[in-house]
mmCIF file of C-alpha atoms and ligand atoms in Angstrom:
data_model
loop_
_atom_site.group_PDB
_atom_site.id
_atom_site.type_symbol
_atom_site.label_atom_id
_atom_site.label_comp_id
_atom_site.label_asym_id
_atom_site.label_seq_id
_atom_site.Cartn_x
_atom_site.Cartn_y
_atom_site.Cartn_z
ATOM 1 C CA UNK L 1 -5.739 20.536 -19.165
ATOM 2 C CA UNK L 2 -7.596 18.203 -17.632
ATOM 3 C CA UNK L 3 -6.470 16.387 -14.631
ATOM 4 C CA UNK L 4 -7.254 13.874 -11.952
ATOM 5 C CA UNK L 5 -6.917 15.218 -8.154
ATOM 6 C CA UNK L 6 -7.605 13.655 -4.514
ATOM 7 C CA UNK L 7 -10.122 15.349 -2.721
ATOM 8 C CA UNK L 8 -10.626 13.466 0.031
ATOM 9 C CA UNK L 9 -8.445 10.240 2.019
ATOM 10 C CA UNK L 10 -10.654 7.829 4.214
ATOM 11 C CA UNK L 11 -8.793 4.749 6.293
ATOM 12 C CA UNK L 12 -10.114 2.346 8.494
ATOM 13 C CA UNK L 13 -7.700 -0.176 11.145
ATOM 14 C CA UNK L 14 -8.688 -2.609 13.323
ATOM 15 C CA UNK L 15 -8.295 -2.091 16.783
ATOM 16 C CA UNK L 16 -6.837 -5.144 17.748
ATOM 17 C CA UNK L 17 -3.131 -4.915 17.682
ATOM 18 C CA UNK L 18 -0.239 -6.897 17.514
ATOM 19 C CA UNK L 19 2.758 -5.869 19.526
ATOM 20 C CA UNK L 20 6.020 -7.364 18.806
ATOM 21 C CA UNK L 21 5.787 -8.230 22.587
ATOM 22 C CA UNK L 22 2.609 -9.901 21.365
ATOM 23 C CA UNK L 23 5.196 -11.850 18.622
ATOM 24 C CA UNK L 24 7.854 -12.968 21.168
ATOM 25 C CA UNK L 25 5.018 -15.196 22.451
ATOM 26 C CA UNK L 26 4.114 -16.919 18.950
ATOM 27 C CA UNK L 27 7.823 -17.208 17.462
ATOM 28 C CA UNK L 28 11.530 -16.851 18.644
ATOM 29 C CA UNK L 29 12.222 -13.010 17.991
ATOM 30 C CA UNK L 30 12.438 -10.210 20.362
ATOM 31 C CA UNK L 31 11.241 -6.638 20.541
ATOM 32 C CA UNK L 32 14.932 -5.656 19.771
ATOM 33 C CA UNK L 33 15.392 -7.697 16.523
ATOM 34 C CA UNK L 34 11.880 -6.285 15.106
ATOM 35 C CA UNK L 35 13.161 -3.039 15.891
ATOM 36 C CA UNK L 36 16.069 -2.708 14.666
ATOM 37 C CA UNK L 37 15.929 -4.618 10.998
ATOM 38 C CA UNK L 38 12.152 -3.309 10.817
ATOM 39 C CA UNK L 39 11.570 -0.180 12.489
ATOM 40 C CA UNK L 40 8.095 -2.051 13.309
ATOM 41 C CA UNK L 41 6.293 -1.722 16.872
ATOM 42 C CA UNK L 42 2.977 -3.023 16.626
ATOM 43 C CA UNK L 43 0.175 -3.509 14.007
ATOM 44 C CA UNK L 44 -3.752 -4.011 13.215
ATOM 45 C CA UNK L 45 -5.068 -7.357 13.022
ATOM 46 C CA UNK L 46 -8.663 -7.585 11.952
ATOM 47 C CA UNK L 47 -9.815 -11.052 13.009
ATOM 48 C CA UNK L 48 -11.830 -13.686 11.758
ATOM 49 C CA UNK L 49 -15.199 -13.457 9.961
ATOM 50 C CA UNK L 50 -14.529 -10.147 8.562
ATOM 51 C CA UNK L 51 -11.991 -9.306 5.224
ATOM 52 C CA UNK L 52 -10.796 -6.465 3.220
ATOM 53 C CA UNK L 53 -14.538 -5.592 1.920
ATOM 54 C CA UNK L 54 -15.393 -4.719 5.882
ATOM 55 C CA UNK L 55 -12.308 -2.071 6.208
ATOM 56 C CA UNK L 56 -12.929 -1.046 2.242
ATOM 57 C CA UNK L 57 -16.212 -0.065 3.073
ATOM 58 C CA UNK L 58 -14.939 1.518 6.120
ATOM 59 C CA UNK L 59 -12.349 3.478 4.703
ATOM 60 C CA UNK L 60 -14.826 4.962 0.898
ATOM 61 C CA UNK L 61 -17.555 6.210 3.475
ATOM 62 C CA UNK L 62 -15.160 8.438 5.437
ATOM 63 C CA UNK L 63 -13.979 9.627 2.043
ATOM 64 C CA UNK L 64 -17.220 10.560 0.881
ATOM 65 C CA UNK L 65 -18.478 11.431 4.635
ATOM 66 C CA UNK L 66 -15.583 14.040 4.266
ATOM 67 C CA UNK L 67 -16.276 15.325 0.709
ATOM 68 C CA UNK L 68 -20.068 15.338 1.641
ATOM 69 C CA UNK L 69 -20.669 13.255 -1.603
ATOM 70 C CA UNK L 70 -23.356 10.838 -1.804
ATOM 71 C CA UNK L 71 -22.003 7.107 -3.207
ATOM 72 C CA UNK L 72 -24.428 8.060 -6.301
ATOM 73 C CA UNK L 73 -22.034 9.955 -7.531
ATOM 74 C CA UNK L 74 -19.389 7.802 -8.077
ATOM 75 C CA UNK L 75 -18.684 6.218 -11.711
ATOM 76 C CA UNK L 76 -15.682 3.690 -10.879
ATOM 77 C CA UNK L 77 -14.344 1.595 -7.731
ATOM 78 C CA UNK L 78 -10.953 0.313 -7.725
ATOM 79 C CA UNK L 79 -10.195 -1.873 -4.746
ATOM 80 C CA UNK L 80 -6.443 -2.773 -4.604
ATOM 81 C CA UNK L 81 -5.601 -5.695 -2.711
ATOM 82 C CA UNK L 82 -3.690 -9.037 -2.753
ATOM 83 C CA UNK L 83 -6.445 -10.702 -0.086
ATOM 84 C CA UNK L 84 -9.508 -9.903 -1.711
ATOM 85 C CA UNK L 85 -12.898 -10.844 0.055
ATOM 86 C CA UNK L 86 -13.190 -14.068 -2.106
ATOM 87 C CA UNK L 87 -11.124 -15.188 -5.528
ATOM 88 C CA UNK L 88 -14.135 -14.055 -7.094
ATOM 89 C CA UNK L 89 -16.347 -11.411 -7.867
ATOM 90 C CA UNK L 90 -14.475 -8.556 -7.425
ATOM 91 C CA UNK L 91 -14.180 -6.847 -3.568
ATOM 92 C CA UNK L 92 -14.796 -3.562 -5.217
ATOM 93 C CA UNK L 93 -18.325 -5.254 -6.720
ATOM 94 C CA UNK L 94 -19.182 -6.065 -3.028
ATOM 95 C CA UNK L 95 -17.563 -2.524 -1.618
ATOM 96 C CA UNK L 96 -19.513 -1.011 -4.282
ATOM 97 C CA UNK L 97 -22.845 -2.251 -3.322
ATOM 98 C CA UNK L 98 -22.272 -1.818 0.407
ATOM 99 C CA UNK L 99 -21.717 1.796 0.069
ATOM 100 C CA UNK L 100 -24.065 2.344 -2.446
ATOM 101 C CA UNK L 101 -22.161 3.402 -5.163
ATOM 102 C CA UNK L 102 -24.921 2.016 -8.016
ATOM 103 C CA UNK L 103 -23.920 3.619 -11.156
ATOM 104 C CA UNK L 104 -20.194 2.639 -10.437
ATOM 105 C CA UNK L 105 -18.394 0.260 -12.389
ATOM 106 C CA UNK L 106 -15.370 -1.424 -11.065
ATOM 107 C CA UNK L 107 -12.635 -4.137 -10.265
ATOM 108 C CA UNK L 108 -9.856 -5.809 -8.177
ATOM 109 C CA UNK L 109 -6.576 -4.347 -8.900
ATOM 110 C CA UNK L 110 -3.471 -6.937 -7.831
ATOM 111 C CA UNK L 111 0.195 -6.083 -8.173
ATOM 112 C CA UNK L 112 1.145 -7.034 -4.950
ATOM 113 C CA UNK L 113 2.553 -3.886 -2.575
ATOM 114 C CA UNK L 114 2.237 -1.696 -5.685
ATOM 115 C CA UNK L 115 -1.457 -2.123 -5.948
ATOM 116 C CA UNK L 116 -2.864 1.156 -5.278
ATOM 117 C CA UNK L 117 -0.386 3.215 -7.109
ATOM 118 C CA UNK L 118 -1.012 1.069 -10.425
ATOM 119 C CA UNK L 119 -4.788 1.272 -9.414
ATOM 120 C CA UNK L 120 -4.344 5.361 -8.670
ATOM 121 C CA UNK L 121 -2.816 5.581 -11.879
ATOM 122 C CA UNK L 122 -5.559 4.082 -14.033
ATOM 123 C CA UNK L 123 -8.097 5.513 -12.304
ATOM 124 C CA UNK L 124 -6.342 9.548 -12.881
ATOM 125 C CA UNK L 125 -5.996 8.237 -16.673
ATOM 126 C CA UNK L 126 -9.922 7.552 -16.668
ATOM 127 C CA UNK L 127 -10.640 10.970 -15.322
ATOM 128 C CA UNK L 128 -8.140 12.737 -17.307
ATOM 129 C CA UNK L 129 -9.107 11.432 -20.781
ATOM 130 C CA UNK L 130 -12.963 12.397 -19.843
ATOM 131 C CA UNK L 131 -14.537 8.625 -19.422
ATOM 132 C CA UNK L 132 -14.977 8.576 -15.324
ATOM 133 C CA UNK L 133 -15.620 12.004 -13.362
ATOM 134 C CA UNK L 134 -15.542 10.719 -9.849
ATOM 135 C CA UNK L 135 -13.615 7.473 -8.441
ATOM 136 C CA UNK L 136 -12.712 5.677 -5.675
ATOM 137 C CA UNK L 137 -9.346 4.151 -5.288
ATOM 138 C CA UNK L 138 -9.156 1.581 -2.053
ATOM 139 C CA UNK L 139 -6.014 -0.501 -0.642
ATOM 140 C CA UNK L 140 -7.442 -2.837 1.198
ATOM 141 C CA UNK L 141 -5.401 -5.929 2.536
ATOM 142 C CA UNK L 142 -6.067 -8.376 5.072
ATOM 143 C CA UNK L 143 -2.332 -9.859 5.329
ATOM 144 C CA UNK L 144 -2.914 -11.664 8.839
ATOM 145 C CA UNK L 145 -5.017 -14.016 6.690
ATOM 146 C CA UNK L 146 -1.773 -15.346 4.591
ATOM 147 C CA UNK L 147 0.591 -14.830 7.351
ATOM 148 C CA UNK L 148 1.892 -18.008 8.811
ATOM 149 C CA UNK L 149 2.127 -17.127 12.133
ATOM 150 C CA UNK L 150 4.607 -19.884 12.437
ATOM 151 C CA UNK L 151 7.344 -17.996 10.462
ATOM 152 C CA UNK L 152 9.000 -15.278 12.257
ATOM 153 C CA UNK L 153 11.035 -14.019 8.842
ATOM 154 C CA UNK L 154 7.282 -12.744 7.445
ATOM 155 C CA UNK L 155 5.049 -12.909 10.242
ATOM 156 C CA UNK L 156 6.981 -9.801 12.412
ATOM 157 C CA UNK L 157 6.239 -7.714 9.035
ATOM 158 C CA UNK L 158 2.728 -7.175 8.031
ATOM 159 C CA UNK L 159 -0.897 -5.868 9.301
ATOM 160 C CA UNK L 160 -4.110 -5.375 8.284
ATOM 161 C CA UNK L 161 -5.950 -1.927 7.440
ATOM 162 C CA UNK L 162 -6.919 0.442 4.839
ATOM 163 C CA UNK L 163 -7.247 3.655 2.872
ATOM 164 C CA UNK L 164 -9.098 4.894 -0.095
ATOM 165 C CA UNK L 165 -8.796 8.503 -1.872
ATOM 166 C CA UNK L 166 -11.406 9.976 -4.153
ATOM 167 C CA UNK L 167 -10.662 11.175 -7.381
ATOM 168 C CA UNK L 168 -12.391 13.951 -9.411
ATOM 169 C CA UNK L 169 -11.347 16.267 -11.876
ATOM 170 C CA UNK L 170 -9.651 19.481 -11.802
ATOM 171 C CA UNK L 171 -8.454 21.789 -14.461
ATOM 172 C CA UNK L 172 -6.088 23.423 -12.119
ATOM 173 C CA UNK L 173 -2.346 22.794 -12.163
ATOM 174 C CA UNK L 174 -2.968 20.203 -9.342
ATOM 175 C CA UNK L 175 -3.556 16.278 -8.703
ATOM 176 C CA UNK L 176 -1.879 13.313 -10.527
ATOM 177 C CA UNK L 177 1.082 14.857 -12.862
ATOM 178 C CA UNK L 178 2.917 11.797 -14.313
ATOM 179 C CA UNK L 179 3.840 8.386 -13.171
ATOM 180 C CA UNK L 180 6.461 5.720 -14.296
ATOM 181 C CA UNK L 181 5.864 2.158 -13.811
ATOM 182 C CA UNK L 182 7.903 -1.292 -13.772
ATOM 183 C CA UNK L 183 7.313 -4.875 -13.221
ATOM 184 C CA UNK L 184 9.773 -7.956 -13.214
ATOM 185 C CA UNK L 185 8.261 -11.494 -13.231
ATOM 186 C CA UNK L 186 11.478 -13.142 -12.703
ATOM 187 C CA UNK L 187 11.231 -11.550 -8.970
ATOM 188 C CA UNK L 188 8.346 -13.940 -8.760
ATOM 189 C CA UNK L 189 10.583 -16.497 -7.327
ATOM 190 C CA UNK L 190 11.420 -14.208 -4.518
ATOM 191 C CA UNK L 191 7.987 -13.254 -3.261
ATOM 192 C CA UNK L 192 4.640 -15.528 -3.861
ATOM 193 C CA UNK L 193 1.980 -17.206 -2.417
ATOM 194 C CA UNK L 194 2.532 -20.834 -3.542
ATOM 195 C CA UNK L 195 -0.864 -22.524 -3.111
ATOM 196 C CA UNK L 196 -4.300 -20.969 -3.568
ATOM 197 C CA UNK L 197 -4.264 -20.291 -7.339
ATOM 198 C CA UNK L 198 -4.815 -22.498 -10.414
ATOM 199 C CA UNK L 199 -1.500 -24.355 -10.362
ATOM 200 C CA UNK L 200 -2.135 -25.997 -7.382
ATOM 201 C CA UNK L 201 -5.624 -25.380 -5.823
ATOM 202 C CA UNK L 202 -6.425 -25.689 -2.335
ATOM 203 C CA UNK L 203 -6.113 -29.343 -1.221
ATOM 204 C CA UNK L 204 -5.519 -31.572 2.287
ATOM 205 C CA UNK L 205 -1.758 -31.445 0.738
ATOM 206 C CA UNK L 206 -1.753 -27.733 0.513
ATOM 207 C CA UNK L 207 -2.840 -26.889 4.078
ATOM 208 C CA UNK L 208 -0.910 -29.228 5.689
ATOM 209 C CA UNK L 209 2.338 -28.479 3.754
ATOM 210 C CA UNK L 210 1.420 -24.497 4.570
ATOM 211 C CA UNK L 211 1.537 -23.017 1.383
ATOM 212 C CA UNK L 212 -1.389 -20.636 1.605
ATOM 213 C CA UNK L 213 1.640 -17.960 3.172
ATOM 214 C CA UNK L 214 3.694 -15.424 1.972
ATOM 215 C CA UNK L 215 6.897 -16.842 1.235
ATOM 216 C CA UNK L 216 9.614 -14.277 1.002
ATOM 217 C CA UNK L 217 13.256 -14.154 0.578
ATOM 218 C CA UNK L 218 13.676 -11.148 2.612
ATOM 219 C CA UNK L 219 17.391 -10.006 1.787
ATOM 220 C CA UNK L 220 17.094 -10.316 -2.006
ATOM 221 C CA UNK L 221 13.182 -8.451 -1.983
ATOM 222 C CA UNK L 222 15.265 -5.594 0.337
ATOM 223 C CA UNK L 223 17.855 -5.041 -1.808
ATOM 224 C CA UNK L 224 15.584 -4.633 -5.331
ATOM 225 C CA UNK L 225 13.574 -2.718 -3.086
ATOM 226 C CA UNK L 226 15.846 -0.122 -2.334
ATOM 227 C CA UNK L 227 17.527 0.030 -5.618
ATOM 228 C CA UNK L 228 14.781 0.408 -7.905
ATOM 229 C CA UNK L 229 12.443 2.355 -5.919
ATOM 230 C CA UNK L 230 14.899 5.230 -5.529
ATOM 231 C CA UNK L 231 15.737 5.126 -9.204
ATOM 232 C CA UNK L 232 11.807 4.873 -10.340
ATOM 233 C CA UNK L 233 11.079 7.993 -8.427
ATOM 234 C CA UNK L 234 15.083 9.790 -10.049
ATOM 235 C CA UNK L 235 13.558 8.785 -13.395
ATOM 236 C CA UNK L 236 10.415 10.432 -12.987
ATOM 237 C CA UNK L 237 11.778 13.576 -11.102
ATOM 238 C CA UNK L 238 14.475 13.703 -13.585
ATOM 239 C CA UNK L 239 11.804 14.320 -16.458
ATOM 240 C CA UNK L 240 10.545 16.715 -14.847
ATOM 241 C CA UNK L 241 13.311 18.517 -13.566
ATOM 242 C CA UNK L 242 12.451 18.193 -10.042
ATOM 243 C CA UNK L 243 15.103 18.366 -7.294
ATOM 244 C CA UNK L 244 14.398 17.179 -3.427
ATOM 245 C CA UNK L 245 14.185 20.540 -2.813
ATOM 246 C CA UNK L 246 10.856 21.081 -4.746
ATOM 247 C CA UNK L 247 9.386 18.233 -2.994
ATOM 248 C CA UNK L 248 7.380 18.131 -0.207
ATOM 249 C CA UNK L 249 6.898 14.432 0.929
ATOM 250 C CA UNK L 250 8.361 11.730 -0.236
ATOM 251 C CA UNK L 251 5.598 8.811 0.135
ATOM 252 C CA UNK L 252 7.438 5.398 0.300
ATOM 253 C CA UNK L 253 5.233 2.157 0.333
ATOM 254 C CA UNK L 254 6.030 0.919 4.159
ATOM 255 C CA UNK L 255 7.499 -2.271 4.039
ATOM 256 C CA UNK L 256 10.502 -2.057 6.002
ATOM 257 C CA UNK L 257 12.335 1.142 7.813
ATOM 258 C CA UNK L 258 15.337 0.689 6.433
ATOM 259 C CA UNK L 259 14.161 0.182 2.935
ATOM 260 C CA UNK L 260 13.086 4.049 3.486
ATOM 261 C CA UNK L 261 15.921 5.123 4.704
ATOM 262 C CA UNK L 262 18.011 3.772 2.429
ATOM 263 C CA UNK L 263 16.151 5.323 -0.736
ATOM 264 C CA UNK L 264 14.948 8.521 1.136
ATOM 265 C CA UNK L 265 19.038 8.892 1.243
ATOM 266 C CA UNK L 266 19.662 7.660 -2.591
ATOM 267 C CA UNK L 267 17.065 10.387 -3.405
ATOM 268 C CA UNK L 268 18.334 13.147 -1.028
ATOM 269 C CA UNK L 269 15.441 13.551 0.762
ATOM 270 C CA UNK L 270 16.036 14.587 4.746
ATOM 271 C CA UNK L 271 14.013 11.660 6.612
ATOM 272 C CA UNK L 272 11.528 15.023 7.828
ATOM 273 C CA UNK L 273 10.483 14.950 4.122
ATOM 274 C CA UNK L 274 9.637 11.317 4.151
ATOM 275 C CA UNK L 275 5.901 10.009 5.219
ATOM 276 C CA UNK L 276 6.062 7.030 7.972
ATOM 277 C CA UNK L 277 3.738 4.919 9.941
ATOM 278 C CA UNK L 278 5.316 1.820 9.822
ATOM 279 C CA UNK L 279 6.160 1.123 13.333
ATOM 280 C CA UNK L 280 2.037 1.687 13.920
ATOM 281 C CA UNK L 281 0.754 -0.438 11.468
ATOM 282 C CA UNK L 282 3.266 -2.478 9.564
ATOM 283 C CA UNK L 283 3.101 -3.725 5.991
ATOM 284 C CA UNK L 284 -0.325 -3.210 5.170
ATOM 285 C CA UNK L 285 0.491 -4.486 1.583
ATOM 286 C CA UNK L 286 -2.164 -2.023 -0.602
ATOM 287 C CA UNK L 287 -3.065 0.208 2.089
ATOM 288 C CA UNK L 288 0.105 1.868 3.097
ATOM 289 C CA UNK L 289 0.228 4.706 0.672
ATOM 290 C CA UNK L 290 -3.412 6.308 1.786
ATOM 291 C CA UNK L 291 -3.021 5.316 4.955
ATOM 292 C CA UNK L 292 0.182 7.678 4.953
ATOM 293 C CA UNK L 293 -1.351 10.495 3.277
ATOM 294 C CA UNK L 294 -4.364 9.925 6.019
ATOM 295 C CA UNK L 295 -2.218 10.280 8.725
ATOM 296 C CA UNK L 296 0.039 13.371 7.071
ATOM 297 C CA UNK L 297 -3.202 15.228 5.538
ATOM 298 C CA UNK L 298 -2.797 17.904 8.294
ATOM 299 C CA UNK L 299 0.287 18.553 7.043
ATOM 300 C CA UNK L 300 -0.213 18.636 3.523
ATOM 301 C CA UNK L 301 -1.379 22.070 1.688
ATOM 302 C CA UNK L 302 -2.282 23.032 -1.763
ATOM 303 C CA UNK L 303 0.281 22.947 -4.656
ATOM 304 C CA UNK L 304 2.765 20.667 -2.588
ATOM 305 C CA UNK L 305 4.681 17.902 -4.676
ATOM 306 C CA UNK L 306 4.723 14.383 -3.395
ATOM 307 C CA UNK L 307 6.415 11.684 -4.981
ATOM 308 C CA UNK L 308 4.601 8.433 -4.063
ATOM 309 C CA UNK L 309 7.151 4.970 -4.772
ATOM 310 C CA UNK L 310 6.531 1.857 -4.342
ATOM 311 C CA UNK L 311 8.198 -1.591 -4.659
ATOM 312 C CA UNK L 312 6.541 -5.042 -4.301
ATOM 313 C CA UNK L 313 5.839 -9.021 -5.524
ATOM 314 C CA UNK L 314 6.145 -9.532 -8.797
ATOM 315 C CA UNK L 315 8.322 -7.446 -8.975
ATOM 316 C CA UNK L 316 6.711 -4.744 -9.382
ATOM 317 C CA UNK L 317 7.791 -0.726 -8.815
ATOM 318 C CA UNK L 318 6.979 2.745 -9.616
ATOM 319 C CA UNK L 319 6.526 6.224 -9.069
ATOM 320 C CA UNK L 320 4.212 8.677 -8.750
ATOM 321 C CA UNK L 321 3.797 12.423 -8.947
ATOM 322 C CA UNK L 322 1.211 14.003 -7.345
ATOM 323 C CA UNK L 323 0.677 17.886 -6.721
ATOM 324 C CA UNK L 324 -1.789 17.845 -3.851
ATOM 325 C CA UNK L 325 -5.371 19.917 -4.496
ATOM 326 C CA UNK L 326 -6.382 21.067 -0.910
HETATM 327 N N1 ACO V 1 13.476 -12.395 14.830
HETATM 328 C C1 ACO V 1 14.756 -12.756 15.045
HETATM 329 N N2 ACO V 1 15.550 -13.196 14.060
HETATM 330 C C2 ACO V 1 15.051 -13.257 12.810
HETATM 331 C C3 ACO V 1 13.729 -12.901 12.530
HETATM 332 C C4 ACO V 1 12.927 -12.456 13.598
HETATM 333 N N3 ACO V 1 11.649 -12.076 13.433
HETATM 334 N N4 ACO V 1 13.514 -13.060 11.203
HETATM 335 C C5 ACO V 1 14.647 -13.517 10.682
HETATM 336 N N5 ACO V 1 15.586 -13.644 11.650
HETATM 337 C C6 ACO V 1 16.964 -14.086 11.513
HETATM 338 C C7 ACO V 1 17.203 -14.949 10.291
HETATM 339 O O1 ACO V 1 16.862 -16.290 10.544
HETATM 340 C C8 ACO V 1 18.700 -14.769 10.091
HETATM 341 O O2 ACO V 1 19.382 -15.627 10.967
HETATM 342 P P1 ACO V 1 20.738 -16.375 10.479
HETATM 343 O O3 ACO V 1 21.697 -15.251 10.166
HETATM 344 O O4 ACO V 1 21.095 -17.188 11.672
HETATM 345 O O5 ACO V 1 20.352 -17.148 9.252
HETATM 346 C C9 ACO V 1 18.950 -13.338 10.544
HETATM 347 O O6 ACO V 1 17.816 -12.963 11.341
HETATM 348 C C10 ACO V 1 19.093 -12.353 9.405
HETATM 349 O O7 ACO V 1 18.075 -12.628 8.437
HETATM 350 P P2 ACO V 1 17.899 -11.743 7.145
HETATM 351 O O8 ACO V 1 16.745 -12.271 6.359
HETATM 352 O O9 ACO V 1 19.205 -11.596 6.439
HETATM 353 O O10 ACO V 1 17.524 -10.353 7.839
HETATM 354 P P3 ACO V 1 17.321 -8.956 7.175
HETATM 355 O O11 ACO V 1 18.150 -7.958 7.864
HETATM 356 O O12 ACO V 1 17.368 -9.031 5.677
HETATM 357 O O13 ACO V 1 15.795 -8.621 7.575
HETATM 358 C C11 ACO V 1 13.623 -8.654 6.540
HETATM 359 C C12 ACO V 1 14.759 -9.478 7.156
HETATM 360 C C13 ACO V 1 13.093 -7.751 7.642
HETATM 361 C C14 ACO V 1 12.552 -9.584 6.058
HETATM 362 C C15 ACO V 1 14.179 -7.804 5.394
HETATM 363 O O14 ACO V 1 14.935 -8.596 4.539
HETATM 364 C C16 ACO V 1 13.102 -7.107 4.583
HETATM 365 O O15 ACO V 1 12.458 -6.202 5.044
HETATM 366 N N6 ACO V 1 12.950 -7.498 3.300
HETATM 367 C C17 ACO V 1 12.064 -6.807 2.359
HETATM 368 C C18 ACO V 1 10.614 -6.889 2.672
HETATM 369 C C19 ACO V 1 9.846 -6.225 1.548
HETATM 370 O O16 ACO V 1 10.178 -5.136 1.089
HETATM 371 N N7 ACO V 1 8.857 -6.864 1.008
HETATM 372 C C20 ACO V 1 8.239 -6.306 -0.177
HETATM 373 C C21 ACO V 1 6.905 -5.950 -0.005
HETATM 374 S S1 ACO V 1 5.905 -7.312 0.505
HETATM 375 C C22 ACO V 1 4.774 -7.622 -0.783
HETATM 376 O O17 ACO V 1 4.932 -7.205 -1.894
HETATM 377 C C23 ACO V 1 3.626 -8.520 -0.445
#
């Protein structure tokens, strides 16, 4: 049977950071607060001039630098990201180009925080069904760029960075097993941007009036986030027939400490099971799921099962099970 596996995970953060120290200067919070409801301690900020193309780039040529395979050989780029480098052409067109990956088709994947798992997904069921042989999945996400840093509630939350894995196939009992996916528009209400798209384009108005920001309603996002991520990933174990015990890692999108807690515990998983960098980088939107299995490859050996989750605007949720290939 043909399959899709990672063989490689490339990231790339800004140096810059942003310590909640940092924060206590721009709004009324405190190191404590951040802490505590967050489990967040600093994160990346990538500054102005550059976008999620520069740490895209960054992020595919350390995959392929890793692999040792030229950009030639790649067929499809899938750049996940809620910030791309403009509303259009795509950021994986421009990534693409820049890395020179010319036979490579590609696009812009958005479903908020659950970006690169949908864009993992389609790019596995491209390789598995024989179209694509090699692809590049990026998260990529520039949040400081829709953060008002006016709005302690959001701006305490997220950073910028990214991660990309490369896909090829394998006919091994290894790489991208299953995956069960959800969405909710009626959670758009909860989580937008409100300016910025068709309904009401950039204007004087808009700027002044600050709607280019996210606008979240934290407590009702953290409770659908905790709910439905842990039962996503039950579901798919459940078909399965996988217990916690069979899993390695548990690999929760970062967007809050206590949203991992609370599902790691839902799911049974000790927290030593569970994948976290948030208090290093934040809510990097797209890029926290490579960016985790970056910073855990040592870790990580042939065969093991991860279950990947995530949980994001939209709504949007799901699950993913991955048997890891090196
Ligand atoms: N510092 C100090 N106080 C603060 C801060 C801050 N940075 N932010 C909010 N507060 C205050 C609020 O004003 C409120 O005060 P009040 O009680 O006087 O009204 C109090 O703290 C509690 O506010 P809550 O919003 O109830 O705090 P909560 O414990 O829910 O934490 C948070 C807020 C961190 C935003 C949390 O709700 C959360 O993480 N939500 C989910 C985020 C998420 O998962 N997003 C999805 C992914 S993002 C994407 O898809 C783009």
């Amino acid at each position: 049977m043909r399959r899709a596996v990672i063989t490689a995970v490339g990231a790339y953060l800004p140096e810059k950071r942003l310590t909640n120290a940092d924060l206590e200067k721009l709004v009324e919070t405190s190191d404590e607060w951040i802490v505590e409801r967050t489990g967040i301690r600093e994160r990346r900020i990538l500054g102005r001039g550059k976008g999620s193309a520069y740490m895209a780039i960054k992020a595919a040529e350390e995959a392929l630098r890793k692999r040792g395979l030229p950009a030639e050989e790649i067929d499809l780029v899938i750049v996940a990201t809620v910030t791309p480098e403009h509303p259009f052409p795509a950021t994986a067109n421009i990534v693409a180009n820049a890395i020179g990956a010319h036979r490579a088709w590609g696009f812009d994947l958005e479903a908020a925080c659950s970006s690169f798992l949908y864009g993992l997904s389609i790019a596995a069921d491209s390789i598995a069904a024989g179209r694509v042989e090699r692809a590049l999945v990026i998260g990529s996400d520039k949040m400081s760029s829709i953060i008002d840093y006016r709005d302690r509630a959001t701006c305490v939350l997220f950073g910028d960075g990214a991660g990309a894995v490369l896909l090829e196939p394998t006919t091994e009992d290894v790489g991208v097993m299953d995956y069960l996916h959800q969405a909710d528009g009626s959670g758009c209400a909860y989580l937008h941007m409100k300016a910025g798209g068709s309904v009401l384009p950039p204007s004087v108005r808009t700027v002044r009036e600050r709607l280019h920001y996210v606008y979240q309603e934290g407590r009702q996002v953290f409770k659908h986030a905790v709910v439905q991520m842990a039962a996503v990933s039950e579901a798919l174990m459940q078909k399965h027939g996988l217990t916690a015990e069979d899993i390695a890692f548990f690999v929760p999108h970062q967007a809050n400490r206590r949203i991992i807690e609370a599902a790691a515990e839902r799911l049974r998983f000790p927290m030593e099971k569970v994948m976290i960098n948030i208090e290093r980088y934040g809510n990097t939107t797209s890029a926290t799921l490579p960016l985790c299995l970056y910073d855990y490859e040592s870790q990580l050996k042939k065969g093991d099962n991860l279950i990947l989750a995530t949980f994001g605007g939209g709504f949007t949720w799901g699950a993913l099970w991955l048997r890891w290939g090196y």
